[in-house]
Coordinates of C-alpha atoms and ligand atoms in Angstrom, one line a residue:
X801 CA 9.7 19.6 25.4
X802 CA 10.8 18.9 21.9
X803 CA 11.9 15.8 19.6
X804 CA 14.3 16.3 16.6
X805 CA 13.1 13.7 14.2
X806 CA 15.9 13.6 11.9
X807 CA 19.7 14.9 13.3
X808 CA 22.8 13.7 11.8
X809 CA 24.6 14.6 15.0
X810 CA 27.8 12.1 13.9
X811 CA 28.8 14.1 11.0
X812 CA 31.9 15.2 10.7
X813 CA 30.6 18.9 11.0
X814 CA 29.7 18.5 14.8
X815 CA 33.4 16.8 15.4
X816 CA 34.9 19.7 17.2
X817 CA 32.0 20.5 19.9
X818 CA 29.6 18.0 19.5
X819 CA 28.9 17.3 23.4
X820 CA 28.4 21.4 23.6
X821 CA 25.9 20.7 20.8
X822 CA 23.9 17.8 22.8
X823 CA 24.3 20.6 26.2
X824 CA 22.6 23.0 23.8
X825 CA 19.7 21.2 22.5
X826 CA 19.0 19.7 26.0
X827 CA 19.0 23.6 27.3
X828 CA 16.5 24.5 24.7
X829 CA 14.4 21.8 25.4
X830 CA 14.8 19.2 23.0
X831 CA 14.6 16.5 24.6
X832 CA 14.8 13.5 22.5
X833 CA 16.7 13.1 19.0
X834 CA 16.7 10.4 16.2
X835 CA 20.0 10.0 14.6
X836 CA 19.7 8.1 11.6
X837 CA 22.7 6.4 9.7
X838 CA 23.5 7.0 5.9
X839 CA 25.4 3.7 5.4
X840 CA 27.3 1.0 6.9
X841 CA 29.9 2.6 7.8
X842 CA 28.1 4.7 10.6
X843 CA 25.4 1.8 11.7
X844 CA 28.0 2.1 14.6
X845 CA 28.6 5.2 15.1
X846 CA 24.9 6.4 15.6
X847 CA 23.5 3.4 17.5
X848 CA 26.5 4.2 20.0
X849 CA 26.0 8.2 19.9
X850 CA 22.5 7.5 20.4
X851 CA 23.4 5.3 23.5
X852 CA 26.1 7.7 24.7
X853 CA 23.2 10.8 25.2
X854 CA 19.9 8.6 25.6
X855 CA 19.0 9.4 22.0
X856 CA 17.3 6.9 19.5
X857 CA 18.7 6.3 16.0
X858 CA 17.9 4.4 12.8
X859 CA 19.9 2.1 10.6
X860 CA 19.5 2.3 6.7
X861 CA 21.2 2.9 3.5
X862 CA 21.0 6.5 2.3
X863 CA 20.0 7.1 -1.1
X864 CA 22.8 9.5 -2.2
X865 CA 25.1 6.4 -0.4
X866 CA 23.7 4.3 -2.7
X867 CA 25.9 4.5 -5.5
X868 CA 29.6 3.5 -3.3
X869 CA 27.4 1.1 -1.2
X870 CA 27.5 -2.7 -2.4
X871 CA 25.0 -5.4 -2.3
X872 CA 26.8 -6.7 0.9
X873 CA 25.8 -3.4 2.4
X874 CA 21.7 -4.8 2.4
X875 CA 23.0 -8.3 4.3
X876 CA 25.2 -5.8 6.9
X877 CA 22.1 -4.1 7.4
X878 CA 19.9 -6.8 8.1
X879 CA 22.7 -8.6 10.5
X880 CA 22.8 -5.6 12.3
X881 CA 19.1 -5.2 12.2
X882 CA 18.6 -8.9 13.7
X883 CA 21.4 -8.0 16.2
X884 CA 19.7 -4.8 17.9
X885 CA 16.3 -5.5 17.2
X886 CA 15.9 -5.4 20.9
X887 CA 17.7 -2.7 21.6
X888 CA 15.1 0.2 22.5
X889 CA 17.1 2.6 20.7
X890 CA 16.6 1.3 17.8
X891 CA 13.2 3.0 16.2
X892 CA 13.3 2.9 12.4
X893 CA 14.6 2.3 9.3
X894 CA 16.6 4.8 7.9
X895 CA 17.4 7.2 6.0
X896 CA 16.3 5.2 2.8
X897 CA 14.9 7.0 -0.1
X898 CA 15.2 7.8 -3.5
X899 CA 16.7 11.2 -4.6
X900 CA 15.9 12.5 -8.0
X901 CA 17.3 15.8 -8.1
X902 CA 21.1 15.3 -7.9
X903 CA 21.8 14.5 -11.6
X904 CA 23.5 11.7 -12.7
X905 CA 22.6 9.2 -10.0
X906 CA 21.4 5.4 -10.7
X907 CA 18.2 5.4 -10.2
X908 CA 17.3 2.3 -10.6
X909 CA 20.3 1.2 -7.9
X910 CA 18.3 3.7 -5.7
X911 CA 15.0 1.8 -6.4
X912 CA 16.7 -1.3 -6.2
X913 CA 18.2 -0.2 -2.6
X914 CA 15.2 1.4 -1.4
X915 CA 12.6 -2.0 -2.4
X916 CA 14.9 -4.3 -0.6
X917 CA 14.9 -2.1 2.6
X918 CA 11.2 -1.8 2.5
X919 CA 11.0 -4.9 3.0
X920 CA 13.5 -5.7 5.8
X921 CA 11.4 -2.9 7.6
X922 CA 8.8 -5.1 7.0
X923 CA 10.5 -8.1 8.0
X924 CA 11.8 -6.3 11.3
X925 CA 8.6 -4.5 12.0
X926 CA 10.2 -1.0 12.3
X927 CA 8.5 2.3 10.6
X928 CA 10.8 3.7 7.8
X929 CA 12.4 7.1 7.6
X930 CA 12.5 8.2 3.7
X931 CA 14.0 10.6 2.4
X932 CA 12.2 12.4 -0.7
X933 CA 13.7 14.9 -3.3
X934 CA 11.4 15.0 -6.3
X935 CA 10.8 11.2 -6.0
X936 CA 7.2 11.0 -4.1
X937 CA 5.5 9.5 -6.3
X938 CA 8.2 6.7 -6.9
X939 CA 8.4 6.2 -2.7
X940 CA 4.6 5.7 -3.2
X941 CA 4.5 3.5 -5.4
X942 CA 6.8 1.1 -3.8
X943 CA 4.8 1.7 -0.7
X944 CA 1.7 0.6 -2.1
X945 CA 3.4 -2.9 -2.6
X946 CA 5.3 -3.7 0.2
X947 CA 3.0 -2.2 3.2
X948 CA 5.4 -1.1 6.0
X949 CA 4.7 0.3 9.6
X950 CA 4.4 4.1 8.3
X951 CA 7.4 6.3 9.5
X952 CA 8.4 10.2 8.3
X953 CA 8.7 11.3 5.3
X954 CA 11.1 13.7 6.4
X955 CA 12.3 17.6 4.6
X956 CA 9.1 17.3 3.1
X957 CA 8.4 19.3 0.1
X958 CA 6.3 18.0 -3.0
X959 CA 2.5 18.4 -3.7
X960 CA -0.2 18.2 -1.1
X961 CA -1.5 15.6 -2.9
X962 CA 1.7 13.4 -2.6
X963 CA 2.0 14.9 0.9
X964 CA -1.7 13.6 1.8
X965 CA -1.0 10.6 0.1
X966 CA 2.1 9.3 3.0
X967 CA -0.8 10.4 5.1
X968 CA -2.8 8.0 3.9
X969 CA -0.5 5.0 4.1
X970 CA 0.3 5.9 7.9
X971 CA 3.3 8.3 7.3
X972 CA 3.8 11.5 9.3
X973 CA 5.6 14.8 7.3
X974 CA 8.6 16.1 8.9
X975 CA 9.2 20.2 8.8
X976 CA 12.4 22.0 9.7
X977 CA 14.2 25.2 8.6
X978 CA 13.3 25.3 5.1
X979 CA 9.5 26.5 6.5
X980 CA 11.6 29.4 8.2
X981 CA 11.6 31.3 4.5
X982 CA 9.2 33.1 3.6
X983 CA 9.2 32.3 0.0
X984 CA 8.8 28.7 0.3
X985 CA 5.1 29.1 0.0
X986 CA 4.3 25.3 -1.1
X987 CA 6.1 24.1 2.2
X988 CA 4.4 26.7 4.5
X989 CA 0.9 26.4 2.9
X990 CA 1.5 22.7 3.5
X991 CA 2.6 23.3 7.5
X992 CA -0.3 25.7 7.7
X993 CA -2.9 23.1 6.2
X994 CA -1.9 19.8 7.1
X995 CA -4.0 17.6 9.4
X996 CA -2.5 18.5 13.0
X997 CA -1.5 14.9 13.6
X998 CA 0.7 14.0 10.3
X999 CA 3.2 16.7 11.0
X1000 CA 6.3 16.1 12.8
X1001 CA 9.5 18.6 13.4
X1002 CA 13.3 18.0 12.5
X1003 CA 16.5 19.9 12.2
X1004 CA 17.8 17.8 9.7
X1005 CA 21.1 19.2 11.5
X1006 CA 24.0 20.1 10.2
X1007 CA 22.0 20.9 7.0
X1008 CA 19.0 22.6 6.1
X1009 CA 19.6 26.2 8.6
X1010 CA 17.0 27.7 8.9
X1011 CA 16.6 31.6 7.4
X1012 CA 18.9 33.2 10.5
X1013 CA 21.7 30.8 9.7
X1014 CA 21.3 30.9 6.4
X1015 CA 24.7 32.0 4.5
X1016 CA 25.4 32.6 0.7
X1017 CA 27.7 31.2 -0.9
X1018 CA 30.0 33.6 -1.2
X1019 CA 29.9 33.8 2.4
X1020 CA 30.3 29.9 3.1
X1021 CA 33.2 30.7 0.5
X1022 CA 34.9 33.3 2.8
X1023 CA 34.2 30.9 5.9
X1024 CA 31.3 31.7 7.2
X1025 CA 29.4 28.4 9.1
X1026 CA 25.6 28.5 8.3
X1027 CA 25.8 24.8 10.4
X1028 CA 22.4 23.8 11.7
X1029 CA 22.3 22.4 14.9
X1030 CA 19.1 20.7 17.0
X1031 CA 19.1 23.5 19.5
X1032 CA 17.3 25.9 16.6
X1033 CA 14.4 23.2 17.0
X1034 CA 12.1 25.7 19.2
X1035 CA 12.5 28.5 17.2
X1036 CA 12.1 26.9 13.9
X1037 CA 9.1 26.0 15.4
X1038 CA 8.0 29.3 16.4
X1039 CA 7.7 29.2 12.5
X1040 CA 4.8 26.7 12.4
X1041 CA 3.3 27.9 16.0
X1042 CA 2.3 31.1 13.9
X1043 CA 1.6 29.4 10.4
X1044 CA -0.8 27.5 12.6
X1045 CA -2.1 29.5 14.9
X1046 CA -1.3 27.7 17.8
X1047 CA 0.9 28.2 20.8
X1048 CA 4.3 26.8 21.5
X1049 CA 3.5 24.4 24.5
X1050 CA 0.3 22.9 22.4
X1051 CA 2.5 22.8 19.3
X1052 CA 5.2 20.9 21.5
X1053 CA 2.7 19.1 23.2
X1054 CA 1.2 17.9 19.4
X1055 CA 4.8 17.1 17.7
X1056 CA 5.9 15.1 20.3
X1057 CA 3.1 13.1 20.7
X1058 CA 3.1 13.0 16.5
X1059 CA 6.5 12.1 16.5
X1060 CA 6.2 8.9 19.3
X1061 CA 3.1 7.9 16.9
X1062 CA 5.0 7.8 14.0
X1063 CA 8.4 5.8 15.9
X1064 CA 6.7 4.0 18.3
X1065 CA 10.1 3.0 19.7
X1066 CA 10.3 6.7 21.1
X1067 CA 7.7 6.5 23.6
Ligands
LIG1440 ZN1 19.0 13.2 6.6

């Protein structure tokens, strides 16, 4: 039995089949999956997804959102924050971040964004799911200051230093199909090495495939798909059952109970 941490199962890439897509994952055993929003505009739409299949979402402002969201975006997200703080779906904050690879983004509108969420997941109790593209030590530094309920630091992939710092401050690590490759050596020494309990596994669906998905360019040009989708949970995790040296059921056993740890919302 699996949980997908981190699905975007309302984008517009799952529009045609999407209930096919839920059938799927449920067949292969993933059982639960957190939909987290990107912006205002989908608080909605994944709180009433995540109701629709028994799922759990989270409600945030997403870093690469950052820069067409306004400052009424952060009071939208707190009213809706005060409005479903009961609802048991509800299990994080999220997908907040800051994203320093895409060039010629505001950062300090990200950092801006990110610092005031931080500290509605404070106010609202709720772990935080961050998003982090070259930007750890950024997201640890704000973390430092305003001390939240740990949460995933999810598509992980910067130092293990950085990595054992989230650690440290209560944050699990989430892995998905960028582990698959075998020449991402930082991300798969990091899945081998980690402490068993700080990792946690997501699709990141309809992005990140893993390596038998995986399409060039050229090919995504001619119309291939290389869509991911939360039923390629198990066998990305094949990929850390044999970086590990584990077996499947033990490795589902560990992530799920990891995963309810880090949300507690999920148990
Ligand atoms: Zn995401």
């Amino acid at each position: 039995m699996w949980i997908d941490t981190h699905c975007h199962l309302d984008a517009a890439e799952f529009d045609t089949d999407r209930a096919a897509v839920v059938e799927r994952a449920r067949a292969a055993g993933v059982v639960q999956i957190v939909l987290p929003a990107v912006g205002r505009e989908n608080f909605d739409t994944v709180r009433l997804l995540a109701h629709e299949h028994g799922f759990a979402y989270a409600l945030g402002i997403h870093p690469l959102c950052v820069e067409r969201a306004v400052d009424d975006d952060l009071r939208a997200l707190s009213d809706a924050l005060a409005e479903h703080r009961a609802d048991p779906c509800l299990v994080a904050i999220g997908e907040i971040g800051l994203d320093h690879f895409v060039p010629g983004l505001d950062h300090a509108r990200q950092e801006r964004f990110y610092a005031e969420q931080l500290k509605l997941a404070r106010r609202f109790e709720l772990p935080v799911i961050l998003h982090v593209r070259r930007s750890a030590d950024t997201l640890l530094k704000h973390l430092r200051l305003t001390t939240v309920r740990g949460g995933i630091a999810h598509a992980f992939n910067g130092s293990e230093q950085q990595a054992l710092a989230f650690v440290a401050l209560g944050f699990k690590l989430g892995f998905g199909g960028a582990m698959t490759f075998e020449r991402a050596l930082q991300i798969r020494r990091l899945a081998q090495t980690l402490p068993a309990e700080s990792i946690v596994l997501e699709t990141d669906a309809p992005d990140i495939p893993p390596h038998w998905l995986y399409r060039t360019a050229a090919e995504r040009a001619a119309g291939a798909s290389s869509r991911n989708e939360p039923a390629e949970l198990p066998r990305i995790a094949q990929t850390l059952a044999e970086l590990r040296g584990v077996s499947l059921p033990t490795l589902a056993q560990l992530t799920s109970a990891n995963a309810r740890a880090a949300l507690p919302g999920l148990a």
